[in-house]
Tab-separated table of C-alpha atoms and ligand atoms in Angstrom:
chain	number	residue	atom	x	y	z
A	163	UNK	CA	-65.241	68.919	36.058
A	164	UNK	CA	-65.146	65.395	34.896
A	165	UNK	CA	-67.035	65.407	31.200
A	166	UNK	CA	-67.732	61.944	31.648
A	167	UNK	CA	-69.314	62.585	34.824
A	168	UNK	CA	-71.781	65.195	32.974
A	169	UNK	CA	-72.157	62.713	29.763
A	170	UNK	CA	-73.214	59.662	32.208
A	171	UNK	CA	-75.868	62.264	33.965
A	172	UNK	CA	-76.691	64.410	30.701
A	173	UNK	CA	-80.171	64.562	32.476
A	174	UNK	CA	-78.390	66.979	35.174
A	175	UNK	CA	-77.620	69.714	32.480
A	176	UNK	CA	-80.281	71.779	31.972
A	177	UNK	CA	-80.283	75.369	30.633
A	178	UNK	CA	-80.052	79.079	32.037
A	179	UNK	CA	-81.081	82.081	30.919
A	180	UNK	CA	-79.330	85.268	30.555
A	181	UNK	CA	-82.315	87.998	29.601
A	182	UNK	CA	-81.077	90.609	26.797
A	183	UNK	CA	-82.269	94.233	27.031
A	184	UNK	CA	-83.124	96.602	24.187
A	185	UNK	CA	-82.526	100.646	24.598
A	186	UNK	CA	-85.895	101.102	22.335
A	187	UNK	CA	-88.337	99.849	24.697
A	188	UNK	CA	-86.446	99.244	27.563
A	189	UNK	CA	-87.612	95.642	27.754
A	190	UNK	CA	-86.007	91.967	27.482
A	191	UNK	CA	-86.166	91.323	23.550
A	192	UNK	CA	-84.371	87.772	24.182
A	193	UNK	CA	-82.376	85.291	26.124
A	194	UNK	CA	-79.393	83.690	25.683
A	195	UNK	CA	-79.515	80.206	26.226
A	196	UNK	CA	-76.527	78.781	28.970
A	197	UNK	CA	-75.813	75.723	30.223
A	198	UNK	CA	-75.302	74.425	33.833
A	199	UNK	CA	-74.937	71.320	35.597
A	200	UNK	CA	-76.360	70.133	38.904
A	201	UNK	CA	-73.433	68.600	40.658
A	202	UNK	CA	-72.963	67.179	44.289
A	203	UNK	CA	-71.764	70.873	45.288
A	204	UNK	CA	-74.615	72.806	43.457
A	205	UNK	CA	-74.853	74.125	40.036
A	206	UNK	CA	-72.235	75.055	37.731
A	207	UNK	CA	-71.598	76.730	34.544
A	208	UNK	CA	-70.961	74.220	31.415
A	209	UNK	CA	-68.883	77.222	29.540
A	210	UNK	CA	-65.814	75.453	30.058
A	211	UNK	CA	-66.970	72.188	29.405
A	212	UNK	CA	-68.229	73.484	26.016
A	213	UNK	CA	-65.121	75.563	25.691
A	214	UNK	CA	-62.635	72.634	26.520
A	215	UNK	CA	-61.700	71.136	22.752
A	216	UNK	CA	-60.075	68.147	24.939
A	217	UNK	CA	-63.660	66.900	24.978
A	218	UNK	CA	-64.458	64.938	22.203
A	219	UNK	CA	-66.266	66.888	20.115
A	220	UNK	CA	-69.667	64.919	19.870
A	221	UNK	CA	-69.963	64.487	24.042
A	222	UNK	CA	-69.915	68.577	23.612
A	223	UNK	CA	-72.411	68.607	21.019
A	224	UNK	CA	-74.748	65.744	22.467
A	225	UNK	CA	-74.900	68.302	25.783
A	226	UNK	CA	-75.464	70.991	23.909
A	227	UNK	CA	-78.083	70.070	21.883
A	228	UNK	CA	-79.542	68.527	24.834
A	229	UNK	CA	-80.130	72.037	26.653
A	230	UNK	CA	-81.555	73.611	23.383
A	231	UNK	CA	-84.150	71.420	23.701
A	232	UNK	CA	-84.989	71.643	27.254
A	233	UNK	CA	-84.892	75.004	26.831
A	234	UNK	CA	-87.159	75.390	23.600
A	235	UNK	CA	-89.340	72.693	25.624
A	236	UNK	CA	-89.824	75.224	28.207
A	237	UNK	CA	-90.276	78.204	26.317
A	238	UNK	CA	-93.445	76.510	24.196
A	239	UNK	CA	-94.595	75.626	28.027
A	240	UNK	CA	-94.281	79.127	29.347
A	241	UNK	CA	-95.423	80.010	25.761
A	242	UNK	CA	-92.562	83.026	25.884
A	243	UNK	CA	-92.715	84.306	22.156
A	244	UNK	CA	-89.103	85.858	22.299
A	245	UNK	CA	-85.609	85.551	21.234
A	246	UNK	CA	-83.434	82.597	21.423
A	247	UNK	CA	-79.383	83.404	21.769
A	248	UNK	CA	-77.989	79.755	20.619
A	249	UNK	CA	-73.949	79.633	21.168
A	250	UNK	CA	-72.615	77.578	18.368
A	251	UNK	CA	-68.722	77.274	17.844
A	252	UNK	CA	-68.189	76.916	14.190
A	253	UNK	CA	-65.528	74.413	14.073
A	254	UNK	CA	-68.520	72.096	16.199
A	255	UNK	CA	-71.239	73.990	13.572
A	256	UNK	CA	-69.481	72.365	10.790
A	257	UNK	CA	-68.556	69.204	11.546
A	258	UNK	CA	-71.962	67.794	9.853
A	259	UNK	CA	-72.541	71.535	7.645
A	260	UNK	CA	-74.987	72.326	10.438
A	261	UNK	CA	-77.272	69.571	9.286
A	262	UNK	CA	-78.148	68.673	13.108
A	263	UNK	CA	-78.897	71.867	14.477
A	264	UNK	CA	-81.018	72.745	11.938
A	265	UNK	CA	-82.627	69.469	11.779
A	266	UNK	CA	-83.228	69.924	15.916
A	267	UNK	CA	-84.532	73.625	15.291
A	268	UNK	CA	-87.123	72.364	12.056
A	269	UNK	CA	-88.436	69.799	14.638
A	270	UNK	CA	-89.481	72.337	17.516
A	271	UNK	CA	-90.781	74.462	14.501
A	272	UNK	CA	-93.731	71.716	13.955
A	273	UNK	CA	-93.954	72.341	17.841
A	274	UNK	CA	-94.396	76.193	17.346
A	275	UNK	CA	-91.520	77.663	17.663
A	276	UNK	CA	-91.039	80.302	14.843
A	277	UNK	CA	-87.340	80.286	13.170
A	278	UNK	CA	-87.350	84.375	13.220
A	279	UNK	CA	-86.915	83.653	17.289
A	280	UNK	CA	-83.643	82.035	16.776
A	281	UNK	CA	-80.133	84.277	16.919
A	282	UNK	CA	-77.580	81.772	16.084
A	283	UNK	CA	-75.051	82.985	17.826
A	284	UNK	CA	-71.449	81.822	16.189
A	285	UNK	CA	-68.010	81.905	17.682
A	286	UNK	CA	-65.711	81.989	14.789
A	287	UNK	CA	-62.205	83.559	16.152
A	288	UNK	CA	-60.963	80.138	16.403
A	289	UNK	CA	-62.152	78.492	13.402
A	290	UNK	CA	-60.292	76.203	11.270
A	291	UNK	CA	-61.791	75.274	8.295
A	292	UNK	CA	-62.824	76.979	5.505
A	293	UNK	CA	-64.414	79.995	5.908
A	294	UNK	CA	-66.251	80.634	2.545
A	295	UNK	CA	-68.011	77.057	3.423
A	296	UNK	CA	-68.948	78.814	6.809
A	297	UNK	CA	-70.098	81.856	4.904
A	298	UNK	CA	-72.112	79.754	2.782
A	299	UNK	CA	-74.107	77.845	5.729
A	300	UNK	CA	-74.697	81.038	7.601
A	301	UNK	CA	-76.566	82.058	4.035
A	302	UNK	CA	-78.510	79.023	3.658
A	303	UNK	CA	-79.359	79.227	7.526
A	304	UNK	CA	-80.127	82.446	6.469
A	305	UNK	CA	-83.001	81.805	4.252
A	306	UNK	CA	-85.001	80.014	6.997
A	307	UNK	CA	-85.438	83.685	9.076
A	308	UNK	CA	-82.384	82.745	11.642
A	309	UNK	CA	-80.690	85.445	12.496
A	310	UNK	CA	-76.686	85.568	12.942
A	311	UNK	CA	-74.676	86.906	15.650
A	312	UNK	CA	-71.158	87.081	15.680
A	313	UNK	CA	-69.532	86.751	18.789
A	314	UNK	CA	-66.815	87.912	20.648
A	315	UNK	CA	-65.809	90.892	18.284
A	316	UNK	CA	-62.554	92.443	18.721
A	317	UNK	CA	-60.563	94.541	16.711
A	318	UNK	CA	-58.756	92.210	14.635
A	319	UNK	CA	-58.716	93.601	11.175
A	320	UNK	CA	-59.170	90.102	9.641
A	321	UNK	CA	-62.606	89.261	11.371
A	322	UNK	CA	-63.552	92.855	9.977
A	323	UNK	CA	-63.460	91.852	6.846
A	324	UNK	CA	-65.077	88.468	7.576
A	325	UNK	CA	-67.854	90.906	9.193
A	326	UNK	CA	-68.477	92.535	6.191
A	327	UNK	CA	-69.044	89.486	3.838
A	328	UNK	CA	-71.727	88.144	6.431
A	329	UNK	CA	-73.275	91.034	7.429
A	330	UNK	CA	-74.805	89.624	10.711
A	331	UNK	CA	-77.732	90.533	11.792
A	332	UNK	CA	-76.152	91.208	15.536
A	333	UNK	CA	-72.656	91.898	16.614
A	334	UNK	CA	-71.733	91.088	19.834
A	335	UNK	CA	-69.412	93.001	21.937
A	336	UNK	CA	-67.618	91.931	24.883
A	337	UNK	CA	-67.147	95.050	27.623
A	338	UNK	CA	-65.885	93.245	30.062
A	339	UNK	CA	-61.887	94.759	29.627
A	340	UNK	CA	-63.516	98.740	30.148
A	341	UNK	CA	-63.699	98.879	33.777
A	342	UNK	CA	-63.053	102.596	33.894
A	343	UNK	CA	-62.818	105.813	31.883
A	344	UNK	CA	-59.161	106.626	31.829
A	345	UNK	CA	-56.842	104.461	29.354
A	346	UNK	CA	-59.055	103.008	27.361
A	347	UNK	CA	-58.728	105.634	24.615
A	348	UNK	CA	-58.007	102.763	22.071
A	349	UNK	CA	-60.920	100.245	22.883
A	350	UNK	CA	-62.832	103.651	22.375
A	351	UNK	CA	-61.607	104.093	19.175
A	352	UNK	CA	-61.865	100.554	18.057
A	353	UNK	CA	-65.472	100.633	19.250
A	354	UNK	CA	-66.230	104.313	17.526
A	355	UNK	CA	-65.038	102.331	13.690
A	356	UNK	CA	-66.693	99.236	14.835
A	357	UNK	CA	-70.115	101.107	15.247
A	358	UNK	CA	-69.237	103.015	11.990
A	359	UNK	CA	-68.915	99.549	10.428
A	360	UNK	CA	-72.491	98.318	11.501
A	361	UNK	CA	-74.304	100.679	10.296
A	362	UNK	CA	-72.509	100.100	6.863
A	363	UNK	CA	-73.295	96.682	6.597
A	364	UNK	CA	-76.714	96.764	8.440
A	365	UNK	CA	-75.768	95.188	11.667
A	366	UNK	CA	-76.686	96.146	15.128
A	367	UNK	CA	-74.778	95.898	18.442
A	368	UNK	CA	-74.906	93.844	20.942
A	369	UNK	CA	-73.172	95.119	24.440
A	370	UNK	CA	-72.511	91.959	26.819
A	371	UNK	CA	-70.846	91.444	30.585
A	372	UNK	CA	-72.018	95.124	31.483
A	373	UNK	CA	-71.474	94.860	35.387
A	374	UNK	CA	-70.871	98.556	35.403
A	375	UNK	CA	-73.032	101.717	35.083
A	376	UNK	CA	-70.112	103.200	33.333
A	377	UNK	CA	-70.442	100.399	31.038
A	378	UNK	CA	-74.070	100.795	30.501
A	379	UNK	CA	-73.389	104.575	29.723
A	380	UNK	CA	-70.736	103.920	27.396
A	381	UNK	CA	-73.083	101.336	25.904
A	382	UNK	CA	-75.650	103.972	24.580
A	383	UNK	CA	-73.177	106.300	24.025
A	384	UNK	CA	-71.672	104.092	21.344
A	385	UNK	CA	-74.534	102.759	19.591
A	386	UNK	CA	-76.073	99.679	21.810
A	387	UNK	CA	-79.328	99.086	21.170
A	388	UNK	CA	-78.840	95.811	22.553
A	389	UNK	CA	-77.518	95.124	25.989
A	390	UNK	CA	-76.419	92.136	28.480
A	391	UNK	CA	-74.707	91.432	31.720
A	392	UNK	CA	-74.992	91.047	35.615
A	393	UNK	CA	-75.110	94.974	36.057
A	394	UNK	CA	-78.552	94.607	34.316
A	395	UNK	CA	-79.506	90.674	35.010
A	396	UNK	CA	-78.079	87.314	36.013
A	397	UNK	CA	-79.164	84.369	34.141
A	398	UNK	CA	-81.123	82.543	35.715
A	399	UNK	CA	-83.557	78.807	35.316
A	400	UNK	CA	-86.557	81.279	34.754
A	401	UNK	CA	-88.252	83.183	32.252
A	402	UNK	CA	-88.256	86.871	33.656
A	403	UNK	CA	-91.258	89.569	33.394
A	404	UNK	CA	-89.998	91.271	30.252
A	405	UNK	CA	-90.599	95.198	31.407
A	406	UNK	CA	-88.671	93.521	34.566
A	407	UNK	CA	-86.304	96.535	34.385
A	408	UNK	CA	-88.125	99.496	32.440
A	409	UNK	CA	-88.380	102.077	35.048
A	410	UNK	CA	-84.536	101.425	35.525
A	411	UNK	CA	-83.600	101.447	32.364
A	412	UNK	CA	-85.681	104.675	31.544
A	413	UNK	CA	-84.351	106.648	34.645
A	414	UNK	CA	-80.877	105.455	33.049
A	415	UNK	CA	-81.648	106.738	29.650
A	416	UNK	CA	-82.527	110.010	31.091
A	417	UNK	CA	-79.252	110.630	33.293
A	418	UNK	CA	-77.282	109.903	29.858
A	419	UNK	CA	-79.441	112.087	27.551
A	420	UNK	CA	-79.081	115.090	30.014
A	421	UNK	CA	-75.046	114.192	30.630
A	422	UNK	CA	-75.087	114.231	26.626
A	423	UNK	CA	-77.392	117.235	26.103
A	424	UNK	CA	-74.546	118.764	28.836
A	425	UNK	CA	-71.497	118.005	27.037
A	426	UNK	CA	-73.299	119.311	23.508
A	427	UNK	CA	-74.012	122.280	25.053
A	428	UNK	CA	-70.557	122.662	26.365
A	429	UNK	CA	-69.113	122.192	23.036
A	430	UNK	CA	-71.871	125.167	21.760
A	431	UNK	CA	-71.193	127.077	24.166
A	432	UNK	CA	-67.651	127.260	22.990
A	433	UNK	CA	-67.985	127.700	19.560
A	434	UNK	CA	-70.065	130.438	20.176
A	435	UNK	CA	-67.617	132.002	22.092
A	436	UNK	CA	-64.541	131.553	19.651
A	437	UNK	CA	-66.430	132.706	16.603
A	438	UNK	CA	-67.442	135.877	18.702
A	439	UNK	CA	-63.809	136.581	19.578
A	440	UNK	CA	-62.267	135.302	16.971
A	441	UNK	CA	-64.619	138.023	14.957
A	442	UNK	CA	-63.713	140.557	16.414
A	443	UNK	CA	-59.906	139.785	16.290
A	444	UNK	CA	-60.101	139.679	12.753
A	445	UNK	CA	-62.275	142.737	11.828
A	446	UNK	CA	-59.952	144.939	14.223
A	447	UNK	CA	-56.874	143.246	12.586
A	448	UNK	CA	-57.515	143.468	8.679
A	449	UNK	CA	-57.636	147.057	9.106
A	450	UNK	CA	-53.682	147.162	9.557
A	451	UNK	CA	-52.638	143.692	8.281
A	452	UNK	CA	-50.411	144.251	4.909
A	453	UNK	CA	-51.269	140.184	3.962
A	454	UNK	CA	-52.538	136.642	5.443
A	455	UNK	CA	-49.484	136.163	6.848
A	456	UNK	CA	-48.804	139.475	8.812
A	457	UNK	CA	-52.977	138.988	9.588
A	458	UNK	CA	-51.605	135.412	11.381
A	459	UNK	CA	-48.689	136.536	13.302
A	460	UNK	CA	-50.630	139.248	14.565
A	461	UNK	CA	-53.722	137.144	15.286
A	462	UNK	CA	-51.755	134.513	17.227
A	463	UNK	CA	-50.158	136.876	19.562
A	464	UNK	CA	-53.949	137.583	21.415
A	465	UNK	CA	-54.764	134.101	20.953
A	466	UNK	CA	-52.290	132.155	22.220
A	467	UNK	CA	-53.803	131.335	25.890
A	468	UNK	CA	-55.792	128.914	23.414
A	469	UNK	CA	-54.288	128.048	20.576
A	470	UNK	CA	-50.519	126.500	19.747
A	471	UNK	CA	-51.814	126.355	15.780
A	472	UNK	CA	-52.512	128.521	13.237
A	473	UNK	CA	-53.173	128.640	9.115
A	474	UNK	CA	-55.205	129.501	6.203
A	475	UNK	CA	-56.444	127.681	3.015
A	476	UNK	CA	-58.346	128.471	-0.101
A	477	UNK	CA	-62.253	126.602	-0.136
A	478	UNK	CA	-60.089	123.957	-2.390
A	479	UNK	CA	-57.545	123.229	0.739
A	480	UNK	CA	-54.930	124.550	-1.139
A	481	UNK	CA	-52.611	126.310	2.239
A	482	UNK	CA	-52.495	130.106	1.275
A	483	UNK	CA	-49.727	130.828	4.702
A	484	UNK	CA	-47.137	129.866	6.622
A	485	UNK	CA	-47.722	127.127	9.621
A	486	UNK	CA	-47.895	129.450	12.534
A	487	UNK	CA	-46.919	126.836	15.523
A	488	UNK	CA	-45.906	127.903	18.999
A	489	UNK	CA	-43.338	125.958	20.970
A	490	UNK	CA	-41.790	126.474	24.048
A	491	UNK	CA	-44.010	129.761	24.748
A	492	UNK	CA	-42.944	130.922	21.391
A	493	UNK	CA	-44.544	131.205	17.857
A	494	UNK	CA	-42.463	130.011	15.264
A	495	UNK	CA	-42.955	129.762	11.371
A	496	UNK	CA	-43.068	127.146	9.298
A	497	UNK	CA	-43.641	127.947	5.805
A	498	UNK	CA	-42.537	124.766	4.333
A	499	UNK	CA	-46.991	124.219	4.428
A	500	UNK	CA	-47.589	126.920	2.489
A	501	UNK	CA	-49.510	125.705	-1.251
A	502	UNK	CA	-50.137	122.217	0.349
A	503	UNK	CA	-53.233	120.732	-0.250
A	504	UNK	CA	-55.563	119.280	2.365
A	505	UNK	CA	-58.383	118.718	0.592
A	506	UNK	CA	-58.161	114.750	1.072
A	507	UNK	CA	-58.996	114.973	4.680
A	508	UNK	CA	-62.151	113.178	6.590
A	509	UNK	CA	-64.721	116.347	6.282
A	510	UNK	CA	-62.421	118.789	4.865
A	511	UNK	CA	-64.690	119.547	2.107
A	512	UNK	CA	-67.999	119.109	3.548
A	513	UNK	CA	-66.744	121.695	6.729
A	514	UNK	CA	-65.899	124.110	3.761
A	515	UNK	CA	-69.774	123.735	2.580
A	516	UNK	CA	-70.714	124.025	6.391
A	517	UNK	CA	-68.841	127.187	6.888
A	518	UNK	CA	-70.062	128.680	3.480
A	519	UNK	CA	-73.644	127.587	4.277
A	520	UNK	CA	-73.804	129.168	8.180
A	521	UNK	CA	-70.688	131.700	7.337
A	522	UNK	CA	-69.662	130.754	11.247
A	523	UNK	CA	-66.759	129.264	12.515
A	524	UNK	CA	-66.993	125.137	13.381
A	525	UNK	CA	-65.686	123.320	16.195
A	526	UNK	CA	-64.404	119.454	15.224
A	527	UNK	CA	-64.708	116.971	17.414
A	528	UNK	CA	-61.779	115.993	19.516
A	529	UNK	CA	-58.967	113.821	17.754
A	530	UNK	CA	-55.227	112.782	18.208
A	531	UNK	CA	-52.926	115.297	16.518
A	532	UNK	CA	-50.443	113.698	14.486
A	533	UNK	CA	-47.578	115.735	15.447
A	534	UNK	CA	-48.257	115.493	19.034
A	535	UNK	CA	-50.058	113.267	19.489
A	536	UNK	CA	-52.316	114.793	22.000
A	537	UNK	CA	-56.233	114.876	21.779
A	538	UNK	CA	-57.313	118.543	20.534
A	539	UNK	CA	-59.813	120.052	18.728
A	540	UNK	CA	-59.823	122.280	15.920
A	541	UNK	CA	-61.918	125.390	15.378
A	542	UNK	CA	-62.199	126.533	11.991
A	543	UNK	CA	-63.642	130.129	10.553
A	544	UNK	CA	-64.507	131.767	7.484
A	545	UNK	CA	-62.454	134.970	6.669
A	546	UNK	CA	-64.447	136.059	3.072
A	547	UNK	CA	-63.393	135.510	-0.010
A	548	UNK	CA	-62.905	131.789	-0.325
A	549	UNK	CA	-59.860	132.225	2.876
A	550	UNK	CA	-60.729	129.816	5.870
A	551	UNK	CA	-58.516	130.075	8.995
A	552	UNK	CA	-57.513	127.144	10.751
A	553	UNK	CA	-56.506	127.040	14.351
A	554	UNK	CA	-55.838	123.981	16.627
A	555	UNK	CA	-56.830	124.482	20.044
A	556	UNK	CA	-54.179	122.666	22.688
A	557	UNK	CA	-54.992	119.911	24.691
A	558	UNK	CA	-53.937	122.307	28.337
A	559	UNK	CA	-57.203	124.602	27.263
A	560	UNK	CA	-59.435	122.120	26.184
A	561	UNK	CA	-58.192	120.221	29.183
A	562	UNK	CA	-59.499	123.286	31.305
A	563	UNK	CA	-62.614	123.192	30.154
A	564	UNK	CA	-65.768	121.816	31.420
A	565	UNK	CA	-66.784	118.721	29.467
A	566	UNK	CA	-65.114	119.419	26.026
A	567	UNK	CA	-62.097	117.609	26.026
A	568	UNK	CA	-64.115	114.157	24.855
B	682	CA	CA1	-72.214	83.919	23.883
């Protein structure tokens, strides 16, 4: 693509739209604004025109400004009260502080365009200069009602941080790398923190390029109340009817609440049926067993199709046994745990309150083991007076199991 080609036929560019679709109401709550160019051949995507920083900088921002207003044009036309995704790169953004884009925005509000209908959406992985002058522009932009989107998140711990200082209203993740369910156990992980992280700082997510159901499903499964990509729409020159996709979208939402409501009751199911056994085991056992440690070895020797861990603690997580641990088919002791404390783990204390409260075992939800690294589970259960047994269940059962492992 020849740039001076597009700048001497700017009238050629003209702007797409790629419809955005909430999991609330199932309907298009915004577009984001693309550009394309009408050459010889047909039309083509400006992305790596804009992206191209061989370009001088003002022939990309001349184009680009020139396809926010054809597209706010059309929207006061069409009189399509909606959302407005506007790509900005910030080193482009603040090469005049933002002065023109604002200045272009403030004009089509005198038109009647409201400034609560623009999502500025900012690329800053790349950026150059100075970010607490970027901070400080997103601010001011702030205080007009735009709202900020931060694009193309990843998981680099630096743009966390960054994250956190702006506290955009929309975070934008890019889904295009999970193209199937196995291996992807760290995006999954990244994605579980990064969802943690929005709802710290008050942000919501954005899923984009979903071209797969799978996608879609992981999606709402990880917090998306926003969603984009061909799988749902493909831009397009036209404003689209916004319950376009409802009855989809709805059918959708239904398969993944009854796979969920499926997997929870898996997980029940379960933990009902460890704290039953596990019951028993330990009211027939404490009849005979001289202390917690005799109780353990004896417990682990009609558990062991299950477990490969075994221990108890006080309701402080002070360890009041051995490490029962069985390798190669055999249970060995390690008593170098006993009087540890483990009170500083995630949950440990609010499982304790759990357990006290419901005086039933728990089931945790599945996580890497740090020895093994495999992904297990642990169940945990309340023996009386302040004693709580804990007992890691191995990755071959849970792997057996219908719908727990994950
Ligand atoms: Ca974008």
């Amino acid at each position: 693509m020849d740039p001076l080609e597009i700048m001497a036929n700017i009238d050629r560019t003209f702007p797409f739209f790629q419809p955005v679709f909430s999991a609330d109401e199932h309907t298009i709550m915004g577009y984001e604004i693309l550009g394309r160019y009408q050459s010889e051949d047909g039309i083509i995507s400006l992305g790596p025109f804009f992206l191209d920083e061989d370009i001088p900088d003002e022939y990309r921002l001349e184009v680009d400004n020139y396809i926010l207003s054809e597209a706010l044009k059309k929207s006061l036309e069409e009189n399509i009260d909606t959302w407005f995704f506007i790509n900005r790169d910030a080193n482009l953004l603040m090469l005049d502080q933002g002065e023109t884009l604002l200045e272009l925005l403030l004009s089509f509000c005198a038109k009647g365009v409201k400034m609560e209908q623009v999502v500025l959406e900012i690329s800053e992985k790349h950026f150059r200069g100075d970010f607490e002058q970027l901070f400080h522009l997103i601010h001011y932009y702030k205080t007009f009602g735009i709202k900020i989107a931060i694009d193309n998140i990843g998981g680099d711990s630096d743009q966390w941080e960054r994250l956190a200082k702006v506290s955009p209203d929309i975070l934008k993740v890019d889904l295009q790398h999970l193209r199937k369910e196995a291996g992807n156990t760290t995006f999954h992980n990244i994605l579980y923190s990064l969802s943690m992280l929005a709802r710290k700082i008050g942000s919501t997510l954005l899923f984009e390029n979903i071209e797969l159901d799978y996608q879609l499903h992981f999606a709402w499964k990880n917090g998306g109340r926003y969603y984009q990509g061909f799988y749902l729409h493909r831009p397009s020159g036209d404003f689209l009817k916004e319950d376009i996709l409802r009855e989809k979208l709805k059918t959708k939402c239904q398969d993944y609440i009854e796979h969920e409501k499926r997997h929870l009751k898996a997980v029940f199911n379960l933990t009902q049926l460890l704290q039953r056994e596990i019951n028993e085991q330990v009211n027939e056992l404490r009849k005979h067993a001289g202390n917690l440690d005799s109780l353990l070895i004896s417990l682990a020797k009609n558990v062991e199709d299950k477990f490969f861990r075994l221990y108890i603690c006080d309701a402080n997580g002070f360890q009041l046994t051995d490490n029962l641990v069985r390798k190669m088919n055999k249970w060995e002791t390690h008593p170098q745990f006993k009087g540890k404390n483990w009170s500083w783990r995630p949950y440990f204390l609010e499982n304790i309150m759990r357990m006290q409260n419901k005086n039933s075992g728990l089931l945790s939800d599945s996580y890497s083991d740090i020895e093994t690294g495999e992904t297990i589970r642990t169940f945990s259960y309340p023996l009386g007076e302040d004693q709580y047994l804990f007992m890691d269940l191995s990755y071959e059962f849970l792997y057996e199991q219908d719908g727990i492992l994950y």
